[in-house]
Short mmCIF file of N, CA and C and ligand atoms in Angstrom, two decimals:
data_model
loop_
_atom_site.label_atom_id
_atom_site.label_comp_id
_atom_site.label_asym_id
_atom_site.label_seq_id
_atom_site.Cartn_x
_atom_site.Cartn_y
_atom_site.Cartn_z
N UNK A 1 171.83 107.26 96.11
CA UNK A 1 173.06 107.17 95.32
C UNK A 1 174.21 106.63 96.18
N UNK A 2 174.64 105.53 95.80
CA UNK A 2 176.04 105.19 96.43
C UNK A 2 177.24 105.74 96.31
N UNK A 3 177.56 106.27 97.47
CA UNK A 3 179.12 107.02 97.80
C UNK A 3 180.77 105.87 97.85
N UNK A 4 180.97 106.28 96.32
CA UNK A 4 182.28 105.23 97.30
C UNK A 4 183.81 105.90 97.03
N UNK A 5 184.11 105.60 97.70
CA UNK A 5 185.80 106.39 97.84
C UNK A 5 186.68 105.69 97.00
N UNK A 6 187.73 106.30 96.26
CA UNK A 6 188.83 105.88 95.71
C UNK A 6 190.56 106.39 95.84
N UNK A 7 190.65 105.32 96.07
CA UNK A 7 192.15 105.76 96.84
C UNK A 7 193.13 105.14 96.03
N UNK A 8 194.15 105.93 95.55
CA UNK A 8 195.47 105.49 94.79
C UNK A 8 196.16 105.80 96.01
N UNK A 9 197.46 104.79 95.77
CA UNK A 9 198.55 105.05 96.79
C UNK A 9 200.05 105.74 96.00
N UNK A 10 200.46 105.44 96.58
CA UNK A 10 202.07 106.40 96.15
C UNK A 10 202.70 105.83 95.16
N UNK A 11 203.13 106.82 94.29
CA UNK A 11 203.86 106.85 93.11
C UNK A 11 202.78 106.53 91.95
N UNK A 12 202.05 106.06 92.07
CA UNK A 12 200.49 106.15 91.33
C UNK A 12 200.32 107.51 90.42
N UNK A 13 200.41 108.56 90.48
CA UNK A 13 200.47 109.86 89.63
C UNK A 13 201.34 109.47 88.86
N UNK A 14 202.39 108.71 88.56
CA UNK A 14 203.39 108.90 87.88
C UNK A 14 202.95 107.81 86.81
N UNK A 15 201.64 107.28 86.91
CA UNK A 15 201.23 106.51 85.99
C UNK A 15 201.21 106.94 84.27
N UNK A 16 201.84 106.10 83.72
CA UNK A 16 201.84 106.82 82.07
C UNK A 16 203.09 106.88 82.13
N UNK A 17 204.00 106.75 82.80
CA UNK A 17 205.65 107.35 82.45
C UNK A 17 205.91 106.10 82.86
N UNK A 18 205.34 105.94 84.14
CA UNK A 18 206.39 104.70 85.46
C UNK A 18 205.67 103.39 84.78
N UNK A 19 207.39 102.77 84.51
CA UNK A 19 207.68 101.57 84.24
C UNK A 19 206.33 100.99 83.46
N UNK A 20 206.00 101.21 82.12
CA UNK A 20 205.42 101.15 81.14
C UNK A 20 205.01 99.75 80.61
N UNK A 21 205.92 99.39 80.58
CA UNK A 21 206.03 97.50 80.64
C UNK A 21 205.32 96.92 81.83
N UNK A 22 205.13 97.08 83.00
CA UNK A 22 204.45 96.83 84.19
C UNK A 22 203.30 97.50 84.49
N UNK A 23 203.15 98.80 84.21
CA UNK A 23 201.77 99.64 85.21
C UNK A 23 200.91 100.03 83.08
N UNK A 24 201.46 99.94 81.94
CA UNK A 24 200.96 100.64 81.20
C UNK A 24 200.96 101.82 80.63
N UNK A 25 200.11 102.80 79.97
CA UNK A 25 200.43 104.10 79.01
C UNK A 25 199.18 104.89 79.53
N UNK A 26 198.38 104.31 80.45
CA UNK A 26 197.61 105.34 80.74
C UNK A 26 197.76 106.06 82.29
N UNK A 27 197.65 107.49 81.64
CA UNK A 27 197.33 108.45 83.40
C UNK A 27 196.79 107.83 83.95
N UNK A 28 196.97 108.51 85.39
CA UNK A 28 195.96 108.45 86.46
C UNK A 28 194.91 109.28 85.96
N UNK A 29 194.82 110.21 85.31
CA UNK A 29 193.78 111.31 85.26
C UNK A 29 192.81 110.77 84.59
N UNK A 30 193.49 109.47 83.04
CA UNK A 30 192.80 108.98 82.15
C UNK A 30 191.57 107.94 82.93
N UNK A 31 192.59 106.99 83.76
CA UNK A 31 191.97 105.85 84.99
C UNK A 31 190.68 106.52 85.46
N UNK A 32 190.79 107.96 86.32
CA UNK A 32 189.97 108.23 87.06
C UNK A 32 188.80 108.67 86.21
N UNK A 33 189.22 109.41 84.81
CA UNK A 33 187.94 109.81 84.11
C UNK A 33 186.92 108.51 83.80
N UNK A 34 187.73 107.83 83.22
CA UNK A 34 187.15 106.06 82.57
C UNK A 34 186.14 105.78 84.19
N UNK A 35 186.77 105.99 85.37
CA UNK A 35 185.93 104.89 86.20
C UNK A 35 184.42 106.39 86.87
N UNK A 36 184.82 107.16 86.48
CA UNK A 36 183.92 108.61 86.86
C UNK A 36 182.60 108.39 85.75
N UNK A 37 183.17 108.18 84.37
CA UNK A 37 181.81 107.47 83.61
C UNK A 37 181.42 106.34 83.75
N UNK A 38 182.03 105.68 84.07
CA UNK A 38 181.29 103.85 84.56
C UNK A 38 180.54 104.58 85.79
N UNK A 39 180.87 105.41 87.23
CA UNK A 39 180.08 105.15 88.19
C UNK A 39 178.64 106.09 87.56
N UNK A 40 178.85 106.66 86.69
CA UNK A 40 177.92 107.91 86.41
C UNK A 40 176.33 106.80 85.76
N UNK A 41 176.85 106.05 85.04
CA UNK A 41 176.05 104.69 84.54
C UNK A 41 175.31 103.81 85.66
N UNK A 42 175.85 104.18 86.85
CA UNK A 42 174.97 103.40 88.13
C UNK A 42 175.00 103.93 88.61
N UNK A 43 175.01 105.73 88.67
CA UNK A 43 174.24 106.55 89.70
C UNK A 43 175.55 106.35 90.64
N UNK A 44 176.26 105.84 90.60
CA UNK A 44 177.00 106.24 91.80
C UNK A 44 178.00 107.35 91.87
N UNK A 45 178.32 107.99 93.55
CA UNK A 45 179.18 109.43 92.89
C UNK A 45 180.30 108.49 93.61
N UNK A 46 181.83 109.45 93.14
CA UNK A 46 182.90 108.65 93.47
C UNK A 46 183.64 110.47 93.93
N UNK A 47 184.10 109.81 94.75
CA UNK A 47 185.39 110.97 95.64
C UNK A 47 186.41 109.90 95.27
N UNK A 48 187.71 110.77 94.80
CA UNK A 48 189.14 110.46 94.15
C UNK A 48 190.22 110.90 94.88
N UNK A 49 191.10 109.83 95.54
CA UNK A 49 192.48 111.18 96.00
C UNK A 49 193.72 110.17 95.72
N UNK A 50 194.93 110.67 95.44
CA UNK A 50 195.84 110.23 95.31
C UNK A 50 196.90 110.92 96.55
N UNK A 51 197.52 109.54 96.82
CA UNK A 51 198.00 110.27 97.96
C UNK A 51 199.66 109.64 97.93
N UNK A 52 200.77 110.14 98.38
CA UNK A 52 202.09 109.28 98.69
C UNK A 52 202.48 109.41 100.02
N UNK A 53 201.10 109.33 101.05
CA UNK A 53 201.31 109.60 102.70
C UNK A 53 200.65 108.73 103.02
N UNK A 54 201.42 107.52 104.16
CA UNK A 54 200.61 106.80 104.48
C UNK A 54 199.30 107.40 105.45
N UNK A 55 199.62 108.52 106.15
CA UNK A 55 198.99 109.04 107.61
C UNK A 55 197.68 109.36 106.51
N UNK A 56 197.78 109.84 105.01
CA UNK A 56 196.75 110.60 104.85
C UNK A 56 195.80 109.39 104.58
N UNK A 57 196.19 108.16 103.80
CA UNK A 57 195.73 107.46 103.48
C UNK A 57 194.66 107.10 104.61
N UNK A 58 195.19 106.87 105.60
CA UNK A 58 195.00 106.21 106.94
C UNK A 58 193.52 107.22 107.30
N UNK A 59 193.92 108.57 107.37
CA UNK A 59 192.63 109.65 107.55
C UNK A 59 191.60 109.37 106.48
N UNK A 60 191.98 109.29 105.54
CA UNK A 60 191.01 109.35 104.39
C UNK A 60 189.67 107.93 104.88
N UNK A 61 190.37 107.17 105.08
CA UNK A 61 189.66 105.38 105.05
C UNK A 61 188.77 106.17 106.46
N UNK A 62 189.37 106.59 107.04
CA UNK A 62 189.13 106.63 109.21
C UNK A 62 187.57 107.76 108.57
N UNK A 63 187.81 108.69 107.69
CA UNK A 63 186.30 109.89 107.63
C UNK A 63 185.49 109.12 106.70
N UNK A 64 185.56 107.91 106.10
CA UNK A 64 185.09 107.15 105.17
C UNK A 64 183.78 107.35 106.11
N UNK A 65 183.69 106.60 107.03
CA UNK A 65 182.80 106.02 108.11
C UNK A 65 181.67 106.75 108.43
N UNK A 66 180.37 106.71 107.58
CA UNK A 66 179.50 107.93 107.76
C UNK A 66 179.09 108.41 106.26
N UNK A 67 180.31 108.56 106.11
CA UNK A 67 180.26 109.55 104.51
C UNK A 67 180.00 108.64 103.24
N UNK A 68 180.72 107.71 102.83
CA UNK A 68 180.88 106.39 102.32
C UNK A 68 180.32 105.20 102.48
N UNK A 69 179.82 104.41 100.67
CA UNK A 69 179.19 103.35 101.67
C UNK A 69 180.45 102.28 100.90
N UNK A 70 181.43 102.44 100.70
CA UNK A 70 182.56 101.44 100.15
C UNK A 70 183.85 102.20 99.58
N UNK A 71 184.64 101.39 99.64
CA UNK A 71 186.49 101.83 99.30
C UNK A 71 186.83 100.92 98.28
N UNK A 72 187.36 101.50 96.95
CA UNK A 72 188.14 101.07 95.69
C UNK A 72 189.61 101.86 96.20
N UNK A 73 190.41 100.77 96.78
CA UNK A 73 191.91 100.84 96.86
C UNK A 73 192.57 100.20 96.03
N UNK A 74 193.63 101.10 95.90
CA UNK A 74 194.95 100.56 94.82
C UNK A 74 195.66 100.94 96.24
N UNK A 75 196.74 100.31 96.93
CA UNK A 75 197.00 101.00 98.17
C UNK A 75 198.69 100.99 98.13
N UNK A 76 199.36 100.25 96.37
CA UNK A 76 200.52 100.55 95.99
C UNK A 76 201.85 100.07 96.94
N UNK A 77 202.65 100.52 96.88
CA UNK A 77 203.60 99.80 97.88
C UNK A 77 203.58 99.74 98.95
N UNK A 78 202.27 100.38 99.65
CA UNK A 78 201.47 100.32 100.85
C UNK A 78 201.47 98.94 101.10
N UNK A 79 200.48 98.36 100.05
CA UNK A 79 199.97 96.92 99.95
C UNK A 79 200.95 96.00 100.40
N UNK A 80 202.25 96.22 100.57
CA UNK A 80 203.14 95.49 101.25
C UNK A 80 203.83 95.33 102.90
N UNK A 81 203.40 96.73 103.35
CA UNK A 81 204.00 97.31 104.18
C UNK A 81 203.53 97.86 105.18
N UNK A 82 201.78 98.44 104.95
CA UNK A 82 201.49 98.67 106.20
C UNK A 82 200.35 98.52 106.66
N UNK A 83 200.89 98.12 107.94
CA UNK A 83 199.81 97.19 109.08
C UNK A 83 198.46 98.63 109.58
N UNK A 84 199.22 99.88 109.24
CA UNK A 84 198.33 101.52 110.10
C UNK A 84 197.00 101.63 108.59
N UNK A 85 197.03 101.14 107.18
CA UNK A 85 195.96 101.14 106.48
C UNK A 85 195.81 99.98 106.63
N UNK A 86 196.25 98.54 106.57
CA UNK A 86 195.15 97.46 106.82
C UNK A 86 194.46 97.65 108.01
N UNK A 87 194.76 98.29 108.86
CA UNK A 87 194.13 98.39 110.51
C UNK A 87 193.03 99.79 110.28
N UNK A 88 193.26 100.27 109.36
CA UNK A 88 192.00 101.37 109.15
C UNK A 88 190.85 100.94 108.36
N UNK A 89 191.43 99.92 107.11
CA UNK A 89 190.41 99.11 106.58
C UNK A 89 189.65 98.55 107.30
N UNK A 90 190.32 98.23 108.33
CA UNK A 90 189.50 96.81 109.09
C UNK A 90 188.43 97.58 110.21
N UNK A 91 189.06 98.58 110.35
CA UNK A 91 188.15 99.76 111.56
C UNK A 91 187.33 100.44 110.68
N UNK A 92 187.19 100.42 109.61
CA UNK A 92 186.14 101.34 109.49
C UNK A 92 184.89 100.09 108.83
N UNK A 93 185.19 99.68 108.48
CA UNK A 93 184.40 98.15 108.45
C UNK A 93 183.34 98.50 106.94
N UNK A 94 183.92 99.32 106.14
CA UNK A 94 183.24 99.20 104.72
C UNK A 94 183.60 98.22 103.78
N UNK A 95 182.49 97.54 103.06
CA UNK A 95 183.14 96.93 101.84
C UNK A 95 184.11 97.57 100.84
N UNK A 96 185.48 96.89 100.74
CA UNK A 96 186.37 97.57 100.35
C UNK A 96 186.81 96.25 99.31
N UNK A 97 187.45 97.15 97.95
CA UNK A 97 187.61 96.23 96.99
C UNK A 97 189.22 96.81 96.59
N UNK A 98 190.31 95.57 96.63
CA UNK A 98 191.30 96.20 96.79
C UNK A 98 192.24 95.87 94.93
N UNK A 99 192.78 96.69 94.43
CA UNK A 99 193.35 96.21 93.32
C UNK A 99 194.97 97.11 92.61
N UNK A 100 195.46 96.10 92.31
CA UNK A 100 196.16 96.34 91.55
C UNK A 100 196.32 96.16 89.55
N UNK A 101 197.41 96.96 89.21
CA UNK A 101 197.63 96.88 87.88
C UNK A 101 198.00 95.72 86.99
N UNK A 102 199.42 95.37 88.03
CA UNK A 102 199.95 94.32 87.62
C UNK A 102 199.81 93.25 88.75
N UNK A 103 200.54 91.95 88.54
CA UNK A 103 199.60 90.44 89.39
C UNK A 103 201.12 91.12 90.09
N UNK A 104 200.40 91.00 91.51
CA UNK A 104 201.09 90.85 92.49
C UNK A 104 202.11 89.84 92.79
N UNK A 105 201.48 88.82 92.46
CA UNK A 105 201.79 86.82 92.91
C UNK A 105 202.68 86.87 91.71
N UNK A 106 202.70 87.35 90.44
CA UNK A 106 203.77 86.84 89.78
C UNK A 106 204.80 88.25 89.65
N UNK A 107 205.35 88.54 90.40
CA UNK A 107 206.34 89.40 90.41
C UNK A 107 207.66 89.24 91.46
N UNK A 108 208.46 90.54 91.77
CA UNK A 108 209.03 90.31 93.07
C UNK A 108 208.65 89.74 94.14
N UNK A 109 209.29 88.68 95.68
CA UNK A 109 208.69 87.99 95.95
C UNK A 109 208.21 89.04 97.30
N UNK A 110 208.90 90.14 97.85
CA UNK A 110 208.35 90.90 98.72
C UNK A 110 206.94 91.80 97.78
N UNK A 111 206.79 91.67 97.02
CA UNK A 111 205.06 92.27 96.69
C UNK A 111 204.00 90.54 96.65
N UNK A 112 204.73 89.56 96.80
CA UNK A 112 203.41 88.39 96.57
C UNK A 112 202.71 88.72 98.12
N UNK A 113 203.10 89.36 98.64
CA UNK A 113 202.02 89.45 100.18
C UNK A 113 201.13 90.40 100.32
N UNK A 114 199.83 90.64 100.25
CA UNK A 114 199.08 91.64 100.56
C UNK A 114 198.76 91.96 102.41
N UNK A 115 198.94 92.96 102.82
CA UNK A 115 198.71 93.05 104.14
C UNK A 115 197.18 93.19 104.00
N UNK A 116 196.65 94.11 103.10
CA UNK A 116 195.05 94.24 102.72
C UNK A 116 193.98 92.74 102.79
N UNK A 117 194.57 92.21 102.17
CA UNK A 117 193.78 91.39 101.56
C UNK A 117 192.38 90.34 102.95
N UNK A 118 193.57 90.89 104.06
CA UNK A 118 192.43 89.40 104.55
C UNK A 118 191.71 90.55 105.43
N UNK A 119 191.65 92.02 104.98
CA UNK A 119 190.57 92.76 105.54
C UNK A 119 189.67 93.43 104.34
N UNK A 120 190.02 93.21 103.59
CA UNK A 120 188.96 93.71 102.28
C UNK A 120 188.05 92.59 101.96
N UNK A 121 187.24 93.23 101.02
CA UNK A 121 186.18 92.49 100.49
C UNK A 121 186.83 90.95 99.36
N UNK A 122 187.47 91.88 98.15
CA UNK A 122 187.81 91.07 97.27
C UNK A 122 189.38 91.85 96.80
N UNK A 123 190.09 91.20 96.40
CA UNK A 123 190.95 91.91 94.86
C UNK A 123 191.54 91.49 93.57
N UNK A 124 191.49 92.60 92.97
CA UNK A 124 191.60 92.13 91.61
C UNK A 124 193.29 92.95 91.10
N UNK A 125 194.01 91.70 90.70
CA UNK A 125 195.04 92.22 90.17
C UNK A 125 195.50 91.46 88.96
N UNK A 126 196.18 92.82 88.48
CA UNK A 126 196.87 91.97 86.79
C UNK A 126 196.12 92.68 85.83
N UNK A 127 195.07 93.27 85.96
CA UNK A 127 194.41 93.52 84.65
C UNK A 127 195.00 94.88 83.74
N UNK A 128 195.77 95.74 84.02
CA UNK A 128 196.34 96.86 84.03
C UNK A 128 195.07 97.43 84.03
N UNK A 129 194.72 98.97 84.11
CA UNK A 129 193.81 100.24 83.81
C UNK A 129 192.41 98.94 84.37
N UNK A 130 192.28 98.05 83.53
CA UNK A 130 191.23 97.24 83.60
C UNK A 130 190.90 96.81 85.00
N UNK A 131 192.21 96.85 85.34
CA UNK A 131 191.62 95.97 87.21
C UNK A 131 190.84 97.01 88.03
N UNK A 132 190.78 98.49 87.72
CA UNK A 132 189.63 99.42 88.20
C UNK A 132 188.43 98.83 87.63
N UNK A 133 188.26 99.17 86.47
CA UNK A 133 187.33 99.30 86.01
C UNK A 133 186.50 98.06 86.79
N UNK A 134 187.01 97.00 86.69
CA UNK A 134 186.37 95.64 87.28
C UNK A 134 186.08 95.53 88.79
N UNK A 135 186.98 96.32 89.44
CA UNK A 135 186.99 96.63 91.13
C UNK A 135 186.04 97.40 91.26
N UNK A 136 185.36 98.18 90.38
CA UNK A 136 184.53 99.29 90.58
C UNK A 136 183.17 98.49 90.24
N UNK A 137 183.25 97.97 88.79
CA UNK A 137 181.88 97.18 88.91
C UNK A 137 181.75 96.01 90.19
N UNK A 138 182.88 95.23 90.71
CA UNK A 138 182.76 94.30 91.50
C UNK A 138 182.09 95.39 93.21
N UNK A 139 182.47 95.96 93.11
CA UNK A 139 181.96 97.04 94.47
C UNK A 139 180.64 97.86 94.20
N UNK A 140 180.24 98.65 93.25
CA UNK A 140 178.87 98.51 92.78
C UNK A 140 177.74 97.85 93.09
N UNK A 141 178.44 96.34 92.37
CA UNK A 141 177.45 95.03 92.96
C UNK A 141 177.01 94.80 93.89
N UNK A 142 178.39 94.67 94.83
CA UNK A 142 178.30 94.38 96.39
C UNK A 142 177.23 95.10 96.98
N UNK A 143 177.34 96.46 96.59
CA UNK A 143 176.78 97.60 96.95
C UNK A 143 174.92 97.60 96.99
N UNK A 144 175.02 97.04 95.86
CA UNK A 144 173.63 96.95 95.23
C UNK A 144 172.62 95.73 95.82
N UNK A 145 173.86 94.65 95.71
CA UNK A 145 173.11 93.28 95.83
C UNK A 145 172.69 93.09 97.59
N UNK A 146 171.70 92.13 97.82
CA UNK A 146 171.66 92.40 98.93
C UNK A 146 172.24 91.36 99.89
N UNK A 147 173.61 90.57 99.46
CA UNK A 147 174.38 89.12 99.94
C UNK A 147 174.94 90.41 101.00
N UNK A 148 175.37 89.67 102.18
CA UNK A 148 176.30 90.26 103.15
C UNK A 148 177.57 90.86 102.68
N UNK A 149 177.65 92.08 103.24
CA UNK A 149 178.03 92.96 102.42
C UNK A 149 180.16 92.54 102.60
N UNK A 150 180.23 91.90 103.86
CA UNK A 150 181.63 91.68 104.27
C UNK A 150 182.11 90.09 105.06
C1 LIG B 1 200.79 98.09 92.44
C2 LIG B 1 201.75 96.95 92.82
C3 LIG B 1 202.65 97.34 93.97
O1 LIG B 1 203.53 96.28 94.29
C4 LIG B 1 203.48 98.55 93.60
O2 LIG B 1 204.27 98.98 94.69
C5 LIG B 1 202.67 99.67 93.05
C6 LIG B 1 201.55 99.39 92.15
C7 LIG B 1 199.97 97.78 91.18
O3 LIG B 1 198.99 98.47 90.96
O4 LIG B 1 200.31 96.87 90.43
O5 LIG B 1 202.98 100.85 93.26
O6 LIG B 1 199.89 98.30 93.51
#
């Protein structure tokens, strides 16, 4: 059974209230149930944490290593800002699939930069609720298929 980790970043709980027009009407709780029955459909188990600390974030990716065989990040205004989770992504060396709600590239111009991006696998942004669901099947795959995994 494939282990893969899922990590929301900060202000992420506040999903369903925060800015509705941009992130959507669904919880986090709703997100995590929806992608808990998709992994249940491929046997895979999923560990969930939401976090608004970068340090924890940073621990979480660092015990991945062993335990985990891949990372579904949303890594939130992280994704702009810090070099201590792209540098844990890149150290722990799992296929990691990184996503957002809304398109990064067409918004404010300090979010068009991902610090993630050129250490993850793939990402998917814009889809709202949907860009899990698709990050999760796209990491699955990876998971499954036997192309190089990074
Ligand atoms: C986000 C986009 C980020 O720019 C923002 O800071 C978030 C959410 C998204 O899912 O669209 O908190 O990662």
């Amino acid at each position: 059974m494939k282990k893969i980790l899922v990590i929301h970043g900060p202000n992420l709980q506040l999903l369903g209230h925060r800015n509705p027009s941009v992130y959507g009407r669904m919880s986090l709780s709703a997100i995590n149930e929806r992608l808990k029955v998709q992994a249940r459909r491929f046997k895979a188990a999923l560990t969930v944490i939401q976090s608004n600390h970068e340090g924890e974030i940073v621990e979480a990716i660092g015990k991945a290593r062993g335990r985990c065989d891949g990372i579904l990040i949303n890594p939130a205004a992280y994704t702009h800002t810090s070099v201590a989770i792209r540098d844990a992504l890149e150290a722990v060396g799992l296929p990691a699939v990184e996503v957002h709600l809304s398109n990064i590239y067409a918004r404010e111009s300090f979010r068009r930069k991902s610090l993630m991006s050129p250490v993850v696998t793939g990402q998917i942004t814009g889809f709202g609720p949907e860009s899990y669901t698709l990050g999760l099947n796209a990491l699955i795959g990876l998971l499954t298929s036997r192309r190089p995994k990074r």
